[in-house]
Short mmCIF file of C-alpha atoms in Angstrom, two decimals:
data_model
loop_
_atom_site.label_atom_id
_atom_site.label_comp_id
_atom_site.label_asym_id
_atom_site.label_seq_id
_atom_site.Cartn_x
_atom_site.Cartn_y
_atom_site.Cartn_z
CA UNK A 1 104.84 -80.63 -54.72
CA UNK A 2 104.82 -76.85 -54.40
CA UNK A 3 101.43 -75.50 -53.37
CA UNK A 4 100.88 -71.81 -54.07
CA UNK A 5 98.61 -69.82 -51.80
CA UNK A 6 96.87 -67.00 -53.64
CA UNK A 7 94.00 -64.74 -52.55
CA UNK A 8 91.52 -63.80 -55.27
CA UNK A 9 89.21 -60.80 -55.67
CA UNK A 10 91.39 -58.60 -53.49
CA UNK A 11 90.42 -55.02 -52.76
CA UNK A 12 93.29 -52.52 -53.01
CA UNK A 13 95.86 -55.25 -52.40
CA UNK A 14 94.20 -56.64 -49.28
CA UNK A 15 91.56 -59.19 -48.36
CA UNK A 16 90.27 -61.59 -50.97
CA UNK A 17 89.52 -65.29 -50.77
CA UNK A 18 92.52 -67.62 -50.30
CA UNK A 19 92.92 -70.65 -52.55
CA UNK A 20 95.53 -73.33 -52.78
CA UNK A 21 96.93 -73.84 -56.29
CA UNK A 22 98.85 -76.93 -57.37
CA UNK A 23 100.03 -77.22 -60.97
CA UNK A 24 101.70 -80.54 -61.76
CA UNK A 25 102.58 -82.68 -64.77
CA UNK A 26 99.80 -85.11 -63.79
CA UNK A 27 96.93 -84.73 -61.36
CA UNK A 28 97.33 -86.55 -58.04
CA UNK A 29 94.81 -89.26 -57.20
CA UNK A 30 91.42 -88.05 -55.93
CA UNK A 31 92.32 -89.31 -52.44
CA UNK A 32 95.56 -87.34 -52.49
CA UNK A 33 93.82 -84.21 -53.77
CA UNK A 34 91.27 -84.48 -50.98
CA UNK A 35 94.02 -84.96 -48.40
CA UNK A 36 95.99 -81.97 -49.71
CA UNK A 37 92.89 -79.76 -49.71
CA UNK A 38 92.20 -80.71 -46.10
CA UNK A 39 95.79 -79.89 -45.15
CA UNK A 40 95.72 -76.53 -46.94
CA UNK A 41 92.34 -75.89 -45.25
CA UNK A 42 91.18 -73.09 -47.51
CA UNK A 43 87.63 -73.12 -48.82
CA UNK A 44 89.05 -74.59 -52.05
CA UNK A 45 92.29 -75.86 -53.51
CA UNK A 46 92.55 -76.16 -57.29
CA UNK A 47 94.61 -78.81 -59.06
CA UNK A 48 95.73 -78.43 -62.68
CA UNK A 49 97.77 -80.51 -65.14
CA UNK A 50 98.44 -79.99 -68.88
CA UNK A 51 95.89 -81.62 -71.20
CA UNK A 52 95.63 -81.10 -74.96
CA UNK A 53 95.75 -77.33 -75.56
CA UNK A 54 94.87 -76.42 -71.97
CA UNK A 55 94.72 -77.79 -68.44
CA UNK A 56 92.70 -80.50 -66.72
CA UNK A 57 91.32 -78.92 -63.54
CA UNK A 58 89.62 -80.20 -60.37
CA UNK A 59 88.56 -78.35 -57.22
CA UNK A 60 88.50 -79.71 -53.67
CA UNK A 61 87.12 -78.16 -50.49
CA UNK A 62 88.44 -79.47 -47.15
CA UNK A 63 85.70 -82.10 -46.99
CA UNK A 64 84.67 -82.86 -50.58
CA UNK A 65 85.21 -82.15 -54.26
CA UNK A 66 83.19 -79.31 -55.80
CA UNK A 67 82.34 -79.03 -59.52
CA UNK A 68 83.47 -75.43 -60.01
CA UNK A 69 85.01 -72.66 -57.93
CA UNK A 70 85.34 -69.09 -59.15
CA UNK A 71 87.95 -67.71 -56.78
CA UNK A 72 90.20 -70.76 -57.21
CA UNK A 73 89.92 -70.35 -60.99
CA UNK A 74 91.03 -66.71 -60.68
CA UNK A 75 93.95 -67.83 -58.49
CA UNK A 76 94.87 -70.49 -61.05
CA UNK A 77 94.71 -67.92 -63.85
CA UNK A 78 97.09 -65.66 -61.96
CA UNK A 79 99.47 -68.57 -61.30
CA UNK A 80 99.43 -69.61 -64.96
CA UNK A 81 100.05 -66.01 -65.98
CA UNK A 82 103.00 -65.66 -63.63
CA UNK A 83 104.49 -68.91 -64.95
CA UNK A 84 103.71 -68.61 -68.65
CA UNK A 85 102.72 -65.03 -69.43
CA UNK A 86 99.47 -63.18 -69.85
CA UNK A 87 96.78 -64.55 -72.12
CA UNK A 88 93.94 -67.06 -72.34
CA UNK A 89 94.06 -70.56 -70.85
CA UNK A 90 91.54 -73.31 -71.58
CA UNK A 91 90.41 -75.33 -68.55
CA UNK A 92 88.78 -78.76 -68.75
CA UNK A 93 86.52 -79.39 -65.74
CA UNK A 94 84.67 -82.54 -64.70
CA UNK A 95 81.52 -81.29 -66.44
CA UNK A 96 82.65 -79.07 -69.27
CA UNK A 97 85.15 -76.51 -70.50
CA UNK A 98 85.76 -72.93 -69.40
CA UNK A 99 88.59 -70.45 -69.80
CA UNK A 100 90.58 -67.98 -67.77
CA UNK A 101 92.58 -65.00 -68.98
CA UNK A 102 95.57 -63.76 -66.99
CA UNK A 103 96.72 -60.15 -67.07
CA UNK A 104 99.18 -58.03 -65.15
CA UNK A 105 97.52 -55.77 -62.59
CA UNK A 106 100.18 -53.31 -61.52
CA UNK A 107 102.80 -55.29 -59.61
CA UNK A 108 100.41 -58.23 -59.17
CA UNK A 109 98.35 -60.49 -61.42
CA UNK A 110 94.67 -60.34 -62.15
CA UNK A 111 92.50 -62.80 -64.01
CA UNK A 112 89.08 -63.18 -65.51
CA UNK A 113 87.07 -66.31 -66.15
CA UNK A 114 84.22 -67.27 -68.42
CA UNK A 115 81.86 -69.35 -66.29
CA UNK A 116 79.92 -72.47 -67.23
CA UNK A 117 76.36 -71.88 -68.50
CA UNK A 118 73.92 -70.48 -65.94
CA UNK A 119 70.39 -71.40 -64.95
CA UNK A 120 67.94 -70.98 -62.10
CA UNK A 121 64.85 -72.72 -60.78
CA UNK A 122 62.40 -72.39 -57.87
CA UNK A 123 63.56 -73.59 -54.47
CA UNK A 124 61.67 -76.43 -52.87
CA UNK A 125 59.16 -75.33 -50.23
CA UNK A 126 60.96 -77.29 -47.51
CA UNK A 127 64.34 -75.82 -48.48
CA UNK A 128 62.88 -72.31 -48.38
CA UNK A 129 61.31 -72.94 -44.98
CA UNK A 130 64.46 -74.42 -43.44
CA UNK A 131 66.78 -71.80 -44.93
CA UNK A 132 64.74 -68.86 -43.64
CA UNK A 133 64.53 -70.50 -40.21
CA UNK A 134 68.29 -71.13 -40.22
CA UNK A 135 68.98 -67.39 -40.46
CA UNK A 136 66.01 -66.26 -38.38
CA UNK A 137 64.40 -64.56 -41.37
CA UNK A 138 60.79 -64.03 -42.37
CA UNK A 139 59.20 -63.27 -45.71
CA UNK A 140 59.08 -59.59 -44.79
CA UNK A 141 62.89 -59.54 -44.61
CA UNK A 142 63.24 -60.38 -48.32
CA UNK A 143 63.74 -57.98 -51.20
CA UNK A 144 60.30 -57.82 -52.87
CA UNK A 145 61.84 -57.22 -56.30
CA UNK A 146 63.97 -60.37 -56.39
CA UNK A 147 63.26 -64.07 -55.91
CA UNK A 148 64.43 -66.63 -53.37
CA UNK A 149 65.44 -69.53 -55.60
CA UNK A 150 68.17 -71.93 -56.70
CA UNK A 151 70.81 -70.41 -58.97
CA UNK A 152 73.60 -72.19 -60.83
CA UNK A 153 76.69 -71.01 -62.66
CA UNK A 154 78.61 -74.27 -62.47
CA UNK A 155 77.42 -75.22 -58.97
CA UNK A 156 74.13 -74.98 -57.07
CA UNK A 157 73.50 -72.08 -54.66
CA UNK A 158 70.41 -70.85 -52.84
CA UNK A 159 69.84 -67.13 -53.40
CA UNK A 160 68.29 -65.21 -50.48
CA UNK A 161 67.85 -61.52 -51.44
CA UNK A 162 67.51 -59.30 -48.37
CA UNK A 163 65.57 -56.08 -48.00
CA UNK A 164 68.28 -54.03 -46.30
CA UNK A 165 71.96 -53.85 -45.37
CA UNK A 166 71.45 -54.40 -41.64
CA UNK A 167 69.97 -57.85 -42.23
CA UNK A 168 73.03 -58.82 -44.26
CA UNK A 169 75.46 -57.48 -41.65
CA UNK A 170 73.60 -59.40 -38.91
CA UNK A 171 73.84 -62.77 -40.70
CA UNK A 172 74.36 -65.59 -38.19
CA UNK A 173 73.50 -69.28 -38.20
CA UNK A 174 74.14 -72.59 -36.48
CA UNK A 175 77.02 -74.25 -38.31
CA UNK A 176 75.90 -77.87 -37.83
CA UNK A 177 72.34 -77.09 -38.94
CA UNK A 178 73.63 -75.15 -41.93
CA UNK A 179 75.95 -77.97 -42.96
CA UNK A 180 73.16 -80.54 -42.75
CA UNK A 181 70.81 -78.33 -44.77
CA UNK A 182 73.34 -77.62 -47.55
CA UNK A 183 74.33 -81.27 -47.81
CA UNK A 184 70.72 -82.47 -47.84
CA UNK A 185 69.78 -80.15 -50.70
CA UNK A 186 73.06 -80.28 -52.65
CA UNK A 187 74.02 -76.64 -52.18
CA UNK A 188 77.59 -75.39 -52.44
CA UNK A 189 76.72 -72.11 -50.68
CA UNK A 190 73.75 -70.09 -49.58
CA UNK A 191 74.09 -66.67 -51.19
CA UNK A 192 72.62 -63.84 -49.12
CA UNK A 193 72.67 -60.49 -50.91
CA UNK A 194 71.60 -56.88 -50.52
CA UNK A 195 71.30 -54.92 -53.75
CA UNK A 196 72.41 -51.37 -52.99
CA UNK A 197 72.00 -50.34 -56.63
CA UNK A 198 71.93 -52.02 -60.05
CA UNK A 199 75.71 -51.63 -60.21
CA UNK A 200 76.63 -52.60 -56.61
CA UNK A 201 75.60 -55.74 -54.69
CA UNK A 202 76.79 -56.81 -51.24
CA UNK A 203 76.96 -60.54 -50.49
CA UNK A 204 77.68 -63.09 -47.79
CA UNK A 205 78.04 -66.80 -48.56
CA UNK A 206 77.81 -69.51 -45.89
CA UNK A 207 79.70 -72.61 -47.07
CA UNK A 208 79.05 -74.98 -44.15
CA UNK A 209 78.21 -78.01 -46.28
CA UNK A 210 81.88 -78.25 -47.24
CA UNK A 211 83.32 -77.34 -43.86
CA UNK A 212 83.63 -73.52 -44.01
CA UNK A 213 81.44 -71.11 -42.04
CA UNK A 214 81.63 -68.27 -44.58
CA UNK A 215 83.32 -67.65 -47.92
CA UNK A 216 84.89 -64.18 -48.35
CA UNK A 217 84.46 -64.08 -52.16
CA UNK A 218 82.41 -66.53 -54.21
CA UNK A 219 82.90 -66.35 -57.97
CA UNK A 220 80.61 -69.27 -58.81
CA UNK A 221 77.73 -67.68 -56.90
CA UNK A 222 78.46 -64.34 -58.58
CA UNK A 223 78.16 -65.98 -62.00
CA UNK A 224 74.94 -67.72 -61.02
CA UNK A 225 73.49 -64.47 -59.65
CA UNK A 226 74.37 -62.53 -62.81
CA UNK A 227 72.77 -65.22 -64.97
CA UNK A 228 69.55 -65.00 -62.96
CA UNK A 229 69.46 -61.18 -63.11
CA UNK A 230 70.09 -61.20 -66.87
CA UNK A 231 67.65 -63.98 -67.74
CA UNK A 232 64.77 -62.53 -65.70
CA UNK A 233 65.16 -59.01 -67.06
CA UNK A 234 66.42 -57.42 -63.83
CA UNK A 235 69.75 -56.33 -65.30
CA UNK A 236 72.04 -57.35 -68.13
CA UNK A 237 74.67 -54.74 -67.27
CA UNK A 238 78.04 -55.24 -65.52
CA UNK A 239 78.05 -54.84 -61.75
CA UNK A 240 80.32 -55.14 -58.75
CA UNK A 241 79.97 -57.43 -55.74
CA UNK A 242 81.48 -56.51 -52.39
CA UNK A 243 81.92 -59.43 -50.02
CA UNK A 244 84.03 -60.48 -47.03
CA UNK A 245 84.04 -57.16 -45.14
CA UNK A 246 82.42 -58.68 -42.06
CA UNK A 247 85.17 -61.32 -42.02
CA UNK A 248 88.01 -58.79 -42.24
CA UNK A 249 88.73 -59.94 -45.79
CA UNK A 250 87.19 -57.25 -48.05
CA UNK A 251 86.74 -58.54 -51.59
CA UNK A 252 85.69 -57.08 -54.91
CA UNK A 253 84.27 -59.13 -57.79
CA UNK A 254 83.70 -57.55 -61.20
CA UNK A 255 80.79 -59.28 -62.92
CA UNK A 256 79.71 -59.02 -66.56
CA UNK A 257 76.83 -61.15 -67.85
CA UNK A 258 77.39 -62.19 -71.46
CA UNK A 259 74.48 -61.62 -73.85
CA UNK A 260 73.03 -65.08 -74.43
CA UNK A 261 70.18 -66.19 -72.17
CA UNK A 262 71.34 -69.13 -70.08
CA UNK A 263 74.87 -68.42 -71.19
CA UNK A 264 78.11 -67.72 -69.38
CA UNK A 265 79.20 -64.81 -67.22
CA UNK A 266 82.61 -63.12 -67.08
CA UNK A 267 84.05 -62.69 -63.58
CA UNK A 268 87.25 -60.71 -62.96
CA UNK A 269 89.38 -59.79 -59.99
CA UNK A 270 92.80 -58.99 -58.60
CA UNK A 271 95.02 -61.42 -56.70
CA UNK A 272 97.81 -61.35 -54.16
CA UNK A 273 100.35 -63.94 -53.05
CA UNK A 274 99.90 -65.15 -49.47
CA UNK A 275 103.27 -65.39 -47.78
CA UNK A 276 102.37 -65.93 -44.11
#
């Protein structure tokens, strides 16, 4: 089996979030997919095999399967484009159907995805209390114009909107406590953001519940965030997310909420092949 290593949401040919990509005639067993993902040791590895007029797809983090992963979908789109040409590819997930479109981006490949439907709901009081304590935050550290709540664009995330850039840059937490919290409340990541303007948002995404301290670019959280902003009247316009700078992996996600309330979001980005 030939595993491709592709970074998604790169910025000027650097950074991005690495994903393993394995395209085979048939999917390996779940145990083998979990073993491979642990060996690759990226935040996610995506597995794809032909099915009907598209591809059956599953995503595995080093410690567990996840229902949807944006950056791995972008990496898969780029790999399918390189192998089969630019265009649209239908993807069948565990819980629904999405699509990715591959396109040439200079000498590299880029891809976009149409996310699963989005929704949001209030966070439990105990989750809110524990999450703020985890990061040493108080209510006065939150953006008064946005809500702390659960957001979903194919997977569950906790959104913590911060009042200023310095709080985002200073993000720090105890890994074991963070992992226990995310596992207890079924969170894929905790999405901390600072909204510089309606068109530019900065983000950091702890991913401890699945064995990763921080994710350098999180497409699923970006889709969930865009759905929340659209559905609550904050913004229905395209915007950009910058993520990963503090990790030395600067990433750029292009986000476009589609019109329907509760509907999908388009996420796009550039990729690069990882050769080292």
